[in-house]
Every structure is written in structure tokens, then in C-alpha cells.
Coordinates of C-alpha atoms and ligand atoms in Angstrom, one line a residue:
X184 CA 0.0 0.0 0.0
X185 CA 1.6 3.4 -0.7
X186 CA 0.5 5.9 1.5
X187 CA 2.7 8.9 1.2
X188 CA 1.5 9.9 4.6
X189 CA 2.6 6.9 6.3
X190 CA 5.6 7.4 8.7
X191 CA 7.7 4.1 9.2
X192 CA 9.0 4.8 12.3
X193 CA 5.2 6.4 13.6
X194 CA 3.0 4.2 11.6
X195 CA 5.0 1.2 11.9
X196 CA 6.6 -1.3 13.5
X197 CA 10.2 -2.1 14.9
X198 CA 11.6 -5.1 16.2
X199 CA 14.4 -5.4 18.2
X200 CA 17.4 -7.8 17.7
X201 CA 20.0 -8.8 20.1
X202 CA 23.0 -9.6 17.7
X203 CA 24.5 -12.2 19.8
X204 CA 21.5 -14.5 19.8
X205 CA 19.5 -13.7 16.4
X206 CA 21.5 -15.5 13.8
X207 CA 25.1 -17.1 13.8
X208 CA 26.5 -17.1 9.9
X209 CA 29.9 -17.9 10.8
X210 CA 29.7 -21.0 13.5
X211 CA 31.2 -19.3 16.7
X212 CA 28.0 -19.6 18.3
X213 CA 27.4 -15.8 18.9
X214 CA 24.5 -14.2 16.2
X215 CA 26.0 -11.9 13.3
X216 CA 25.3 -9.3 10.8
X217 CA 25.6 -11.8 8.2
X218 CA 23.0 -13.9 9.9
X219 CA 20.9 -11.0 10.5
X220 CA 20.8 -10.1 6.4
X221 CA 20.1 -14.2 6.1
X222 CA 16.8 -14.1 8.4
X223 CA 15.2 -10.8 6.9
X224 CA 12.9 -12.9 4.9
X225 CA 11.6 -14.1 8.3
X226 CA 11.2 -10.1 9.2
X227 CA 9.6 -9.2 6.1
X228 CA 7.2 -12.0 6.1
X229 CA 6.0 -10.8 10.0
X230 CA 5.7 -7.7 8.5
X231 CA 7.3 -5.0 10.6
X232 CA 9.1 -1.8 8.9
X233 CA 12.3 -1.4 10.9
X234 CA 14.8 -4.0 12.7
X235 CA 16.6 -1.9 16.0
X236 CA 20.0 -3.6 16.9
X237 CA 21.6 -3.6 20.2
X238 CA 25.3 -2.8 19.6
X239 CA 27.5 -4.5 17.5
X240 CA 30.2 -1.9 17.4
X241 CA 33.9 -3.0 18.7
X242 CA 34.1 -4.1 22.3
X243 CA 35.5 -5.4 24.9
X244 CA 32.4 -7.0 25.8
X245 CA 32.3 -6.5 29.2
X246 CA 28.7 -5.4 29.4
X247 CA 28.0 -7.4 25.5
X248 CA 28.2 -3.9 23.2
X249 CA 27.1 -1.4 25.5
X250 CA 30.7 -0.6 26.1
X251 CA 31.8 0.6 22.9
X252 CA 35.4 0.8 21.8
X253 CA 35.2 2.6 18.5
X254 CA 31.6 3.9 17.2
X255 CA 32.3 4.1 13.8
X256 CA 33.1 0.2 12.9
X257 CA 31.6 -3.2 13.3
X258 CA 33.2 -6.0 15.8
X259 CA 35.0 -8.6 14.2
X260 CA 32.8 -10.8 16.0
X261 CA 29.7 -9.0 13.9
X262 CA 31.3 -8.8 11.1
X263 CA 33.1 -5.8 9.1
X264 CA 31.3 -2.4 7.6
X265 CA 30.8 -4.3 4.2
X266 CA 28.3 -6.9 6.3
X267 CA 26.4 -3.4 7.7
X268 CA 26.7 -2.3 4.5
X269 CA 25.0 -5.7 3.1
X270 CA 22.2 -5.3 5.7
X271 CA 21.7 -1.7 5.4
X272 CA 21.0 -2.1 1.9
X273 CA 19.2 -5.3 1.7
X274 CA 16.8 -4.7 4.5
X275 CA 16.2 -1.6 2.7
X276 CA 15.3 -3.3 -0.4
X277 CA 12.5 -5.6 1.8
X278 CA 11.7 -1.9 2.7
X279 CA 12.7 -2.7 6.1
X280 CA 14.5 0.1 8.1
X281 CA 17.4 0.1 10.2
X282 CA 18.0 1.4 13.9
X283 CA 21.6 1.3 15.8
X284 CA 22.2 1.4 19.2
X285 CA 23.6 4.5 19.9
X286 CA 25.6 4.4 23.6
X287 CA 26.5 8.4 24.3
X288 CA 26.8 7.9 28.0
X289 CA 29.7 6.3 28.4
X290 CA 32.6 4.4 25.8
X291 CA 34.4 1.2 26.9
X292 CA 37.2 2.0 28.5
X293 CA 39.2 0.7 25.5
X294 CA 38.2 3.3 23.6
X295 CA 41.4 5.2 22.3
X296 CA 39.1 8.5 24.2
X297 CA 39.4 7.2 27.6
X298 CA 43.4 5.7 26.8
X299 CA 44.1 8.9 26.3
X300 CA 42.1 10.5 28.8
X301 CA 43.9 8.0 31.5
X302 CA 47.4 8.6 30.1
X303 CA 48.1 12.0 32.0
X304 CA 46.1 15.2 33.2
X305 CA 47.7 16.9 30.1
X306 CA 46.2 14.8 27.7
X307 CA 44.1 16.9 25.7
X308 CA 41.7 14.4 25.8
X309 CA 41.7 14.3 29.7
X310 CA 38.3 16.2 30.0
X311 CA 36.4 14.1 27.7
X312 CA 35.6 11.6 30.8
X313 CA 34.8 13.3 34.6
X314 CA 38.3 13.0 36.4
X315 CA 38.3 14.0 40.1
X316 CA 40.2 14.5 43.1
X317 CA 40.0 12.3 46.3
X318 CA 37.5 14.4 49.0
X319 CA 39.0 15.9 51.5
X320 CA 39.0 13.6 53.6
X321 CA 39.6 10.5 51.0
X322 CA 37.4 8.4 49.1
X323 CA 35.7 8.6 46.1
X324 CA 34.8 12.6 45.5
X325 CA 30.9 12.1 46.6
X326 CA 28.4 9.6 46.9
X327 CA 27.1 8.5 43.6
X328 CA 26.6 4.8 42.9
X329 CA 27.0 2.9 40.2
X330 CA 23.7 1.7 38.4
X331 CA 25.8 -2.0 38.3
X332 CA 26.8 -1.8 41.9
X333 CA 29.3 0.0 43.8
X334 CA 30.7 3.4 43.8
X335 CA 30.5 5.2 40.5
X336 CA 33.8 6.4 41.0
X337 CA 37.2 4.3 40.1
X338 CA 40.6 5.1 41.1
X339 CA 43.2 5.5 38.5
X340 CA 46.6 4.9 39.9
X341 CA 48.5 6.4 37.1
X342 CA 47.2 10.3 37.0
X343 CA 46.3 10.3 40.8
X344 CA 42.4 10.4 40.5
X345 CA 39.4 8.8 40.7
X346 CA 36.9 8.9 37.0
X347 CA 33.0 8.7 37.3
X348 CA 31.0 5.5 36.1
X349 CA 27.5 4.9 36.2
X350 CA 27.3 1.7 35.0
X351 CA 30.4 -1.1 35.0
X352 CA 34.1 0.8 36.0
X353 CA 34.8 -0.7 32.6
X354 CA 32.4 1.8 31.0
X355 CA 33.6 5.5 31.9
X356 CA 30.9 8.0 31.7
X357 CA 31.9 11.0 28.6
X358 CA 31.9 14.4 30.2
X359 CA 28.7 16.2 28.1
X360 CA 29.6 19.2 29.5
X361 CA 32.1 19.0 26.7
X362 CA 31.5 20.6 23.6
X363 CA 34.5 18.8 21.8
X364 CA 32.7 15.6 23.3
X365 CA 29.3 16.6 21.9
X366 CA 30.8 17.2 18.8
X367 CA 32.4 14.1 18.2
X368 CA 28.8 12.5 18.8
X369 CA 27.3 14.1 16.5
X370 CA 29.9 12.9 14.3
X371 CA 29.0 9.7 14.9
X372 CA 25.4 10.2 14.0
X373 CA 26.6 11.8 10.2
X374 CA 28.5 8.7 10.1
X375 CA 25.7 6.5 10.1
X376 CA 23.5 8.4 8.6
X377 CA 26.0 8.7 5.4
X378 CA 25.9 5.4 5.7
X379 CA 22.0 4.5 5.4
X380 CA 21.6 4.1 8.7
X381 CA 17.5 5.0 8.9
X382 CA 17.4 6.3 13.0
X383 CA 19.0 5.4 16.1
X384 CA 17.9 4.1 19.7
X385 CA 19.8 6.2 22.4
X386 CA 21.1 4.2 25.4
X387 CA 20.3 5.7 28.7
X388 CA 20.3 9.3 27.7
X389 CA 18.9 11.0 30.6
X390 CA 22.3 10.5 32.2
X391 CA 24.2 12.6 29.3
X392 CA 23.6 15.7 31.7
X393 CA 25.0 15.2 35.4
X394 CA 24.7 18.2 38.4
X395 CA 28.2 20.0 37.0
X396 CA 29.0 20.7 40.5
X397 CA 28.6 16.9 41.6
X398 CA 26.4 17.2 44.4
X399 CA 26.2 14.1 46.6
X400 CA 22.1 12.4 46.0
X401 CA 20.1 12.7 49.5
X402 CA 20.3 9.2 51.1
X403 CA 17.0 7.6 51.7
X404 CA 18.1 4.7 53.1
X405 CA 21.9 4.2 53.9
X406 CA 21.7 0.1 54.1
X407 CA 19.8 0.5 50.3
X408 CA 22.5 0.9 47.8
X409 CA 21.6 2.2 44.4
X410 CA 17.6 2.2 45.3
X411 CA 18.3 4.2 48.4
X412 CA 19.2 7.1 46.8
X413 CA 17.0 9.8 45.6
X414 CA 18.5 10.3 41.8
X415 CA 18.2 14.1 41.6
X416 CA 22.4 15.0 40.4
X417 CA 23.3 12.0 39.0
X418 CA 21.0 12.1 35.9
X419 CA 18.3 13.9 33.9
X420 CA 20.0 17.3 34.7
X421 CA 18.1 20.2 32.7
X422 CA 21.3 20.5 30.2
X423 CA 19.9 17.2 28.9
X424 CA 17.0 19.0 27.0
X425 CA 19.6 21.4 25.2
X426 CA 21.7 18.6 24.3
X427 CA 18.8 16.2 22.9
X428 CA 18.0 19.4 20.9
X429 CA 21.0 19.8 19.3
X430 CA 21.1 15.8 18.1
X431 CA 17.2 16.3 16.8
X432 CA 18.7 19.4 14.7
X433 CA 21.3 16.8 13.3
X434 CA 18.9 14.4 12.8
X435 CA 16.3 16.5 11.0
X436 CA 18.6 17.6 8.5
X437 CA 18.3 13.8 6.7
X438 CA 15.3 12.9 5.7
X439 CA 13.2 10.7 7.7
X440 CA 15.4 9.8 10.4
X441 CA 14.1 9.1 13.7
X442 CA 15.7 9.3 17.7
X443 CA 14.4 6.9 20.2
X444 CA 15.6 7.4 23.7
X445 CA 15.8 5.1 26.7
X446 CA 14.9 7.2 29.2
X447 CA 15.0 4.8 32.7
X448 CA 13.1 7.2 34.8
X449 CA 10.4 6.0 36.8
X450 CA 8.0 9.2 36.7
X451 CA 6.3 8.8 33.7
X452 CA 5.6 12.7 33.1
X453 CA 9.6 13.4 33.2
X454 CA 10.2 10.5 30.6
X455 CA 7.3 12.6 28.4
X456 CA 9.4 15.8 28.9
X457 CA 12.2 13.9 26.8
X458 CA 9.9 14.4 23.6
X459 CA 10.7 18.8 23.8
X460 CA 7.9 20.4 21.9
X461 CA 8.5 18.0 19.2
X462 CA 12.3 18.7 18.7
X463 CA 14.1 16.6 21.4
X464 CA 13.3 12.5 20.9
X465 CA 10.6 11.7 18.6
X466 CA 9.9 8.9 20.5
X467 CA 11.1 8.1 24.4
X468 CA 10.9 4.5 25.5
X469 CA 7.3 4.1 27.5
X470 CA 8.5 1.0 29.9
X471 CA 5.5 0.9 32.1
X472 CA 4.0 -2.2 30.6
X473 CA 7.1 -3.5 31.4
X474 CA 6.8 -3.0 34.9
X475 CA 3.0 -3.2 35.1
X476 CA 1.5 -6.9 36.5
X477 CA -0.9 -9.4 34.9
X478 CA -3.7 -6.7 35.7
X479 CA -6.4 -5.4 33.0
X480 CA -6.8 -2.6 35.2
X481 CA -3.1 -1.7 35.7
X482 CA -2.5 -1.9 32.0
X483 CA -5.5 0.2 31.5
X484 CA -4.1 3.0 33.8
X485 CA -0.4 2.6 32.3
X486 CA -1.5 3.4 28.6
X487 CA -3.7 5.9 29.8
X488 CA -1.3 7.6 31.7
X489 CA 1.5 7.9 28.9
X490 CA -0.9 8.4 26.1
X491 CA -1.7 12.1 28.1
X492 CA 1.5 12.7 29.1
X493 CA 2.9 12.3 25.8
X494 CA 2.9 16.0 23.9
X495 CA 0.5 16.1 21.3
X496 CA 3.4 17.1 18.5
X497 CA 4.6 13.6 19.9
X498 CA 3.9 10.0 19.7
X499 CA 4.0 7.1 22.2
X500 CA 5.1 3.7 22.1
X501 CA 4.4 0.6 23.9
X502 CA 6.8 -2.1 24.8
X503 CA 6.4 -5.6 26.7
X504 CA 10.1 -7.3 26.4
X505 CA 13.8 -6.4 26.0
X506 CA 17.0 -7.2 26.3
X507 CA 16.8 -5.5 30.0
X508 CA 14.1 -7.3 31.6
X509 CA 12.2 -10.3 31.6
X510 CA 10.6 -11.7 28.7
X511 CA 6.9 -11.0 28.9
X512 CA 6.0 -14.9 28.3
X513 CA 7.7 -15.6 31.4
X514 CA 6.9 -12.7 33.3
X515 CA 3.3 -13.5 32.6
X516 CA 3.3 -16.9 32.5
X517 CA 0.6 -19.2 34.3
X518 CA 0.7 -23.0 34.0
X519 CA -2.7 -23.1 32.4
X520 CA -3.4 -19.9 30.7
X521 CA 0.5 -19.0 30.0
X522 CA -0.1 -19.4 26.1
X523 CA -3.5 -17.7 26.0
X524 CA -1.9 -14.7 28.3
X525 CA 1.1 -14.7 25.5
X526 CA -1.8 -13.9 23.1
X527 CA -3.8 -11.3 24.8
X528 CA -0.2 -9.6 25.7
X529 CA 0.0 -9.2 21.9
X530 CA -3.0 -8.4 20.9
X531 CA -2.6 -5.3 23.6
X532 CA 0.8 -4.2 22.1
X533 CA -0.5 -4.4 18.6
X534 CA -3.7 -2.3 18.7
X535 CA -3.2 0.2 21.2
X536 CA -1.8 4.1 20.1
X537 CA 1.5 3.9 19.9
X538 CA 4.6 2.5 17.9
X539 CA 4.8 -1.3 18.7
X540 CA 8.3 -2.2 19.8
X541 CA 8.8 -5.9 19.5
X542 CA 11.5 -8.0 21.6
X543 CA 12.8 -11.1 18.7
X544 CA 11.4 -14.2 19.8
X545 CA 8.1 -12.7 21.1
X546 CA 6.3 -13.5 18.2
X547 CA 6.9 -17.6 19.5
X548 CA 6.0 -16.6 22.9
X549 CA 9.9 -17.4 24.0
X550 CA 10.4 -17.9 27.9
X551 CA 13.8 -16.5 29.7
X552 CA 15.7 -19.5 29.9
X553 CA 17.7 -21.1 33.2
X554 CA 20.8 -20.5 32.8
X555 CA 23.4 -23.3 34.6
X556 CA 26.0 -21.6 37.0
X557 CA 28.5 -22.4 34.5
X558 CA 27.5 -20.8 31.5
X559 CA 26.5 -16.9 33.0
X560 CA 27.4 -14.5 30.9
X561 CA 26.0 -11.5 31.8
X562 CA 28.6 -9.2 34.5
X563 CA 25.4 -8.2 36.8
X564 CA 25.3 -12.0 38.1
X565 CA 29.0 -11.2 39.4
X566 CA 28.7 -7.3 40.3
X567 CA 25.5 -7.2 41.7
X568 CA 23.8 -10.4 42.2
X569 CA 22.8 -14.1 40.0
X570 CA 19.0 -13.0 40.1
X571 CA 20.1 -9.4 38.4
X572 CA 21.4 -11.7 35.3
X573 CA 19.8 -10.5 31.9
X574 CA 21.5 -13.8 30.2
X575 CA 17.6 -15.3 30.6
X576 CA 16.1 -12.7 28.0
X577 CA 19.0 -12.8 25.8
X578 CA 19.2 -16.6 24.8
X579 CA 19.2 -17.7 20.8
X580 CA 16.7 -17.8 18.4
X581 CA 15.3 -21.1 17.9
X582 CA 14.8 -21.4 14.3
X583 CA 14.3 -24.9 13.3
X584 CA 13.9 -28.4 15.7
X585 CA 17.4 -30.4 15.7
X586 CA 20.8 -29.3 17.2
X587 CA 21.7 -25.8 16.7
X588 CA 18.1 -24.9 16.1
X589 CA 19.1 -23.5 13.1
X590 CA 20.5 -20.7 14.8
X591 CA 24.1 -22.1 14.8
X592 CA 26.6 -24.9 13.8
X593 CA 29.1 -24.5 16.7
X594 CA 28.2 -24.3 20.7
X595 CA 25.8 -21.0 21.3
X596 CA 27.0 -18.4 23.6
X597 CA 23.6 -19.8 25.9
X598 CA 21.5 -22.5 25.8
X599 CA 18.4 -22.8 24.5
X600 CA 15.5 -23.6 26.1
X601 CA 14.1 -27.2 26.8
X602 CA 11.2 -26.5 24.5
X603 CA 13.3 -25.5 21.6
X604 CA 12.7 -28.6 19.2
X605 CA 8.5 -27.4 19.6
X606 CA 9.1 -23.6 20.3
X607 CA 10.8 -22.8 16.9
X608 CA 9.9 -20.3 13.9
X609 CA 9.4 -23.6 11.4
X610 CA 7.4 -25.1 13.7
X611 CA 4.8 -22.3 14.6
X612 CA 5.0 -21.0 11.2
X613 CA 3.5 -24.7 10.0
X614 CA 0.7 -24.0 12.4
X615 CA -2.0 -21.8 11.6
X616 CA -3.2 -21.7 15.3
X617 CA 0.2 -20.5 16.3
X618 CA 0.9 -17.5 18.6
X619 CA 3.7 -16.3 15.3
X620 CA 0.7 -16.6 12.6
X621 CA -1.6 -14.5 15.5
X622 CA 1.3 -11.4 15.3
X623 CA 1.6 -11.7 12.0
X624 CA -2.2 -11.7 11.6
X625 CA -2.5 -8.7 14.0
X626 CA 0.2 -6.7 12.4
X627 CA -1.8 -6.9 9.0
X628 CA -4.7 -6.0 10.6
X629 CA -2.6 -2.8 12.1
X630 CA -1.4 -2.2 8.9
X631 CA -4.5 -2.1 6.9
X632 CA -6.4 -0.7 8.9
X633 CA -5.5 3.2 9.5
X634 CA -7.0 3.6 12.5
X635 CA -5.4 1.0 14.3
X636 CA -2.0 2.7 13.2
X637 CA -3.1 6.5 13.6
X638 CA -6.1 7.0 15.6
X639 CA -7.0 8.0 18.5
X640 CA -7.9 5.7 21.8
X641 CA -10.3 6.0 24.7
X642 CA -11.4 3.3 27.1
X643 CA -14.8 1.7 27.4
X644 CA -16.4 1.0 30.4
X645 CA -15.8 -2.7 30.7
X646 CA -16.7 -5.1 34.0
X647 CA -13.6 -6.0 36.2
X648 CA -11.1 -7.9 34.5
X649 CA -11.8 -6.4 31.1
X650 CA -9.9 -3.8 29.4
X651 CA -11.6 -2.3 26.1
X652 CA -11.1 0.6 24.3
X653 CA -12.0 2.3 21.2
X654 CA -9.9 3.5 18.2
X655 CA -11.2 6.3 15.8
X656 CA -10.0 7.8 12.7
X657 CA -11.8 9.6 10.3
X658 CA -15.2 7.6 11.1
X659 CA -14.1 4.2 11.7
X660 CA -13.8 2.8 14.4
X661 CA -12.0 -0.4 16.2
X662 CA -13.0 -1.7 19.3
X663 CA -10.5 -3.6 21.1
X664 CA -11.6 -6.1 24.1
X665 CA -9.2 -8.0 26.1
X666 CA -10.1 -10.0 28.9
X667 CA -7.7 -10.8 31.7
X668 CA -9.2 -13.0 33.8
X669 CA -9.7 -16.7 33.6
X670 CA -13.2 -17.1 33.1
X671 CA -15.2 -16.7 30.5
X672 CA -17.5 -13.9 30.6
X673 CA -20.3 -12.1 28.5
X674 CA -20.1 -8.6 28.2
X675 CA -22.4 -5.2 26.1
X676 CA -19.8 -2.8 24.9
X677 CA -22.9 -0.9 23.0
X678 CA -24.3 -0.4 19.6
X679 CA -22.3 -1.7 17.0
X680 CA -22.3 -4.2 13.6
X681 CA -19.1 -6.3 13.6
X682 CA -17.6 -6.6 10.0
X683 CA -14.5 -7.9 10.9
X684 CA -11.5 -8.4 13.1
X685 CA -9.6 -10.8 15.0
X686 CA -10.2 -13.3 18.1
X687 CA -7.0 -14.3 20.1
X688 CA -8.7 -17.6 20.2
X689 CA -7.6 -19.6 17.3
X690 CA -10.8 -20.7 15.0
X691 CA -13.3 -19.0 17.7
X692 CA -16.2 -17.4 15.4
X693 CA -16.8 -13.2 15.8
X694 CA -19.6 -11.8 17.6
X695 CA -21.9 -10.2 15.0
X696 CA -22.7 -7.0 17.2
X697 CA -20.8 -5.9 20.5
X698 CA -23.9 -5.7 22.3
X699 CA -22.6 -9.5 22.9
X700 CA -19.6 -10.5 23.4
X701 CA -18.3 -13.3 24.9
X702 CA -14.4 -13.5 26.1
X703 CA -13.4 -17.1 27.1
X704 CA -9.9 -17.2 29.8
X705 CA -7.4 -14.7 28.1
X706 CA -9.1 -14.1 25.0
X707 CA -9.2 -10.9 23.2
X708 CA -11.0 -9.5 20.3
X709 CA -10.1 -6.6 18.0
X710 CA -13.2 -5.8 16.0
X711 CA -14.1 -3.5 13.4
X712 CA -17.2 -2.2 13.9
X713 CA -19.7 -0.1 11.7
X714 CA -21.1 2.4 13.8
Ligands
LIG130 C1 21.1 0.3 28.9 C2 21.1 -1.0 28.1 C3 21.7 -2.0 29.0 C4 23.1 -1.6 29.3 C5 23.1 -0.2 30.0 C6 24.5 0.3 30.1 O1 20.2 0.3 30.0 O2 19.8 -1.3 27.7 O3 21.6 -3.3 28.4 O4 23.7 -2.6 30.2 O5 22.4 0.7 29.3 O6 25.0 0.7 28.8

């Protein structure tokens, strides 16, 4: 369909891949760029518009990509620029669209930035990272914490002075306050946007502006490390709105080009101040589904909340999994309705306002996986704690039954999960009833149908247990109904002729008017109605 009003990065769909684990090409067991280019078919044929990956720029690897060592070339381990290159134009050619991980915060501290920076207090580089003095009476110079445990400060034996960290010591935090450092960042951004590169996703960017005087946080609770601090100098400093300003000028001088921040704040009206008056982000991550439990109600009040917070020159998004947190599957997951929750979950993320971000795997309803002692990955199991371990959300795509699950020929970086040789893309995609053929079926329905992509949403009254809405658009209208709870139930949403839709039920027939509906445990219904 072409619809020269359509917005891929608004309209659409993106779907996020972790490198390591999507698609091994070469045999080491960890994922690759080739592999990625091999499995766009599978993209194209779920019909999103735009594939996000999580770094895959050189690294030491110490936090998997997020500490990056040079942001203007591919790790070997990835591949080379050609195999971006490759992808960037091929994906473009299935007219899908292609997001990096941009990580401004902080570089690995192999970057040749920070080996400078480390080298001497001369270095003209030294005031690129945040280098201080002892306090006076010792210790690190106040009493920020590192986000992966510890002090945010390390000492540097070499120059005499400790440098600031929020997340691992291995990833220095750049000093913002910099305009050489800004600079250099937004060469970065013309790099890949030379390149092809259709937008980016911005790793914790509400921490590229810090108190410049380094106040100490108020302590709420001494004994409660990282959470008992109140997080008022260590991140979203006002300079952070100037600075997201200046990269939203970059980025609107290419065409089409989108910014999508992580913004890990927990006050949903200061992430919504991360979208300016439509010239900071255009889109700022919206993870309160992702906190948000099993609850109709509570999902009800999350979207409702963020869609008004959200300015109206901006546009939301909704997002159930990542890389970060638990896979929504599991977090979900009940012995009996586990599979029928899986579909409701996606039924939610694909007709509500908002730009659907998809976590790779979803769309099989993958689990997080166990992961035995001896094959942890992730550094959080070691620096803060085995539970904190993110190696459960990050595990391969199973592809095919059989060894390697099509994913690799050598020994993946993590196991798959016991259901592998069932819970596989050839397997669901031979089913019909499968919860893959139900997102594909729901992002056609999205896409043809306008005002599932673009309108506007209000909820319905709806008894306990229920959340409905409605979605409008130039007089039609699309009721959504999605029933939490575990038994079935009949419910009168109003007047209403159904001519078409989609149940999460696999085979279950559509009601012919909404005066009637009847939701079985965890079923959902998307209905276009004639009013
Ligand atoms: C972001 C990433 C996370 C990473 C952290 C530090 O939160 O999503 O994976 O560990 O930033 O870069």
C-alpha cells in the first residue's frame, strides 16, 4: 500500500534484535550481521518496517556492546562495515528500516578517548571523561553509585584520580559538558546516517547531563545501595534538553530519520518531557507495561497515563520485552493460561496508540531460559547479584527443531531452552493456530487498517477484569476487548455491527454486534465495527 502519509518509524513497527543471539552465519555460536541479512525474509514476512540492533560496534564486551570501543566500525565478532553495509542495503530493499544502538553515556574503556584521557592530566583528551580528586577527607569525590553496583567512582593509579562511572568501572561516563565531546557524537550520527543508517535508539540518555557541581544524592536509606538514593544529580539534569536538541537538529537535516531514547526514569511525566515540543526524541521509550502486572486494570491505567503525558506534537510507544528485563512470556506466564496470556499480551501491544516495539522471539512466545552456574554470561550476576542476570532474555533464536536450532553450527554463547525442538519459527510458522501466525495476523490487521496505526484511543467502560477501548480515525472505528481474567464472561460494549476483526482464540467465530460479546480465559478480540 503506498500511503505517502505513512511514517515508518510512527505508523509502523520495529523489532528489536539482540545480535549475539538472532543468527550465527559464521559458526562461533554468537549471532552476526551476516546472519541477520540471512533471516530478513523471516522479518519481512512478520511484517514489521524497521529492525533496532543492540550494539554490534567494537568491544570489549564487558557489558555485551554497551561498552563501545570505537563507534564508527563493526566488531569482528559481527562482522566488518561491508556486512552493515549488506544489511543496510538489503533490509532496505524488503523496505525494512534500520536502527543502531547509539551508547553516548559512556565508551568502553578501551576506547582510544578514555586511553588517552587516562594517560596524563595533560592529555588533551583528559576532559572528555569526569576526572576527580579524592574528598577531603579520602574516598571517592561524593556519593554516587554505580547503576551495576558500587561506587560510581574508580581510582586511576597512574594520574592520581578517581573517574566517574554509572554503569560497570569498565564503561567510563563522557563528560557532556564537553563541547568537543558533543561534537564528536554528533559525528558519529553523520556517520551513520551517510551510511543509510535510517534512525538510532539512544542508550540511557537522561544520564548525558549530570549536576556540573557533583552534588552528593540525598540518602533515603543508607543500608539501600543504588535504590536508596534519591537520583536528583546524577541524571536527567536540565542541560539534557539542550543537548537532545542539538542531536534532533542533526537528525532532521536527513530525511526521515528518527531518535528513540531510553529514558529509565520511573516518573512517567519526566520521561514525556524527553519528547521537547516535538524537537528533542521523537519517541522516548514508554516501559510501564514493562513494569506493570498481569492486571487489565493496571495496563489500563499505564497506557492511559503515557498516552496524556505524551505532547501532542509527539507519539508514544508501547513495549512488553527487552533485552533489560524479563521476557513478557515468562513474566506472565501461568501453567494453564500461559499461552493464551502470550496472546492477549499481543493483541494489547498491537492495537493500542503507539509504535509497537517488538523484543525477537516474542512473536513464538519465547520464555527466559535457566541459565546453569556455568555458562553466566551476563557481568550483573557477578557485580551485583545471580538473580540481576539479563543472560535469561538474551538466549538464541530457535529457528528450526534439531541441534543448533538453526540458529548455529558450533556451541551458542547460551543455551536454548528445553522447549526449543517445539518452540521454533518452522514449527509455529507450519501451524495456523500458532501464537507467530496470530502477530503476523494482527500486524496486517494494524497495517490495513488506519485507524489502528493512527487514531486516537479512549477506554470503554468494561466489567472487572476487562480492558476495552476504542480507536477512531476519520469515522471508523475499532473496538479492542481483552479479557484478563480466567473465566469466560459475556459482556455489552454498545451499539455496534461487527464486519471484521480478529479473536486471540484460534478458530473461535466473531460476535456479529458488541452488544454480545463473549471472552473465554485470556481471549481478546479486535473488532471493526460499523457504527
Ligand atoms: C542500557 C542498556 C543495558 C546496558 C546499560 C549500560 O540500560 O539497555 O543493556 O547494560 O544501558 O549501557
Amino acid at each position: 500500500m503506498s500511503d505517502s502519509n505513512r511514517l515508518w518509524w510512527k505508523h509502523g513497527i520495529v523489532y528489536q534484535i539482540y545480535p549475539r543471539s538472532f543468527m550465527d552465519a559464521s559458526g562461533d555460536g554468537v549471532g552476526d550481521l551476516e546472519g541477520i541479512r540471512r533471516r530478513l525474509g523471516h522479518l519481512a514476512w512478520l511484517g514489521v518496517d524497521g529492525l533496532w540492533i543492540s550494539p554490534c560496534f567494537p568491544s570489549p564486551m564487558a557489558d555485551f556492546g554497551y561498552d563501545v570501543a570505537d563507534y564508527c566500525d563493526i566488531d569482528p565478532l559481527f562482522g566488518g562495515l561491508a556486512d552493515m553495509d549488506r544489511l543496510i542495503a538489503e533490509a532496505h530493499r524488503h523496505d525494512l528500516r534500520v536502527i543502531l544502538d547509539l551508547v553516548p553515556n559512556h565508551t568502553s574503556e578501551a576506547h582510544p578517548w578514555f586511553q588517552a584521557s587516562r594517560s596524563s592530566r595533560d592529555d588533551p583528551k583528559r576532559n572528555w571523561y569526569v576526572w576527580r580528586d579524592p574528598a577531603p577527607g579520602g574516598g571517592p569525590p561524593n556519593n554516587w553509585l554505580a547503576i551495576f553496583g558500587g561506587s560510581a567512582w574508580e581510582w586511576s593509579e597512574a594520574t592520581g584520580q578517581y573517574y566517574l562511572h554509572s554503569f560497570l568501572k569498565e564503561q567510563p561516563d563522557l563528560d557532556w559538558g564537553n563541547p568537543e565531546v558533543e561534537a564528536a557524537m554528533h559525528d558519529v550520527l553523520r556517520f551513520w546516517f551517510d551510511r543509510g543508517v535510517d534512525g538510532f535508539r539512544i542508550d540511557v540518555i537522561h544520564r548525558i547531563a549530570k549536576d556540573p557541581a557533583l552534588r552528593d544524592n540525598p540518602v533515603l536509606d543508607p543500608a539501600g545501595g543504588y535504590g536508596g538514593q534519591r537520583h536528583v544529580h546524577d541524571e536527567n539534569h536540565p542541560d539534557v534538553h539542550e543537548r537532545l536538541r542539538g542531536l534532533r537538529r542533526l537528525a532532521d537535516t536527513y530525511p526521515e530519520r528518527v531518535l528513540i531514547g531510553e529514558v529509565y526514569l520511573f516518573d512517567p511525566a519526566e520521561v514525556a518531557r524527553y519528547y521537547g515540543k516535538g524537537d528533542e526524541l521523537h519517541q522516548a521509550f514508554n516501559f510501564s507495561l514493562m513494569h506493570a502486572p498481569y492486571s487489565a486494570k493496571r495496563m489500563r491505567e499505564e497506557i492511559e497515563r503515557f498516552q496524556e503525558l505524551v505532547p501532542e506534537e509527539g507519539w508514544p510507544n508501547q513495549v512488553l520485552s527487552s533485552h533489560d528485563a524479563i521476557r513478557h512470556a515468562s513474566r506472565y506466564d501461568d501453567p494453564q493460561h500461559g499461552e493464551g496470556r502470550a496472546r492477549l499480551l499481543a493483541m494489547l501491544l498491537l492495537t493500542t496508540r503507539g509504535t509497537p516495539f517488538l523484543y525477537y522471539g516474542e512473536e513464538i512466545g519465547l520464555r527466559n531460559v535457566e541459565i546453569p552456574e556455568d555458562r553466566r554470561q551476563d557481568p550483573l550476576a557477578w557485580t551485583l547479584h545471580p538473580a540481576a542476570s539479563r543472560d535469561g532474555e538474551r538466549t538464541p533464536m530457535p529457528w528450526e527443531p534439531g541441534d543448533g536450532a538453526g540458529f548455529s553450527s558450533g556451541h551458542p554463547w547460551l543455551p536454548f531452552g528445553d522447549d526449543a525442538d517445539t518452540r521454533n519459527i518452522t514449527c509455529q510458522k507450519e501451524d495456523a493456530g500458532s501464537l507467530l501466525h496470530l502477530y503476523r495476523d494482527l500486524i496486517a490487521l494494524r497495517r490495513n487498517t488506519k485507524t489502528l496505526e493512527r487514531g486516537t484511543q479512549r477506554s470503554l467502560a468494561a466489567p472487572a477484569g476487562v480492558f476495552a477501548f476504542e480507536r477512531t480515525h476519520r469515522g471508523e472505528r475499532v473496538v479492542v476487548a481483552l479479557q484478563f481474567g480466567d473465566e469466560e464472561l459475556e459482556l455489552d460494549l454498545g451499539r455496534g455491527r461487527v464486519r471484521g476483526g480478529i479473536s486471540t482464540r484460534w478458530g473461535s467465530e466473531l460476535p456479529r454486534d458488541l452488544e454480545a460479546l463473549v471472552l473465554g480465559p485470556a481471549e481478546g478480540m479486535a473488532l471493526l465495527v460499523d457504527s
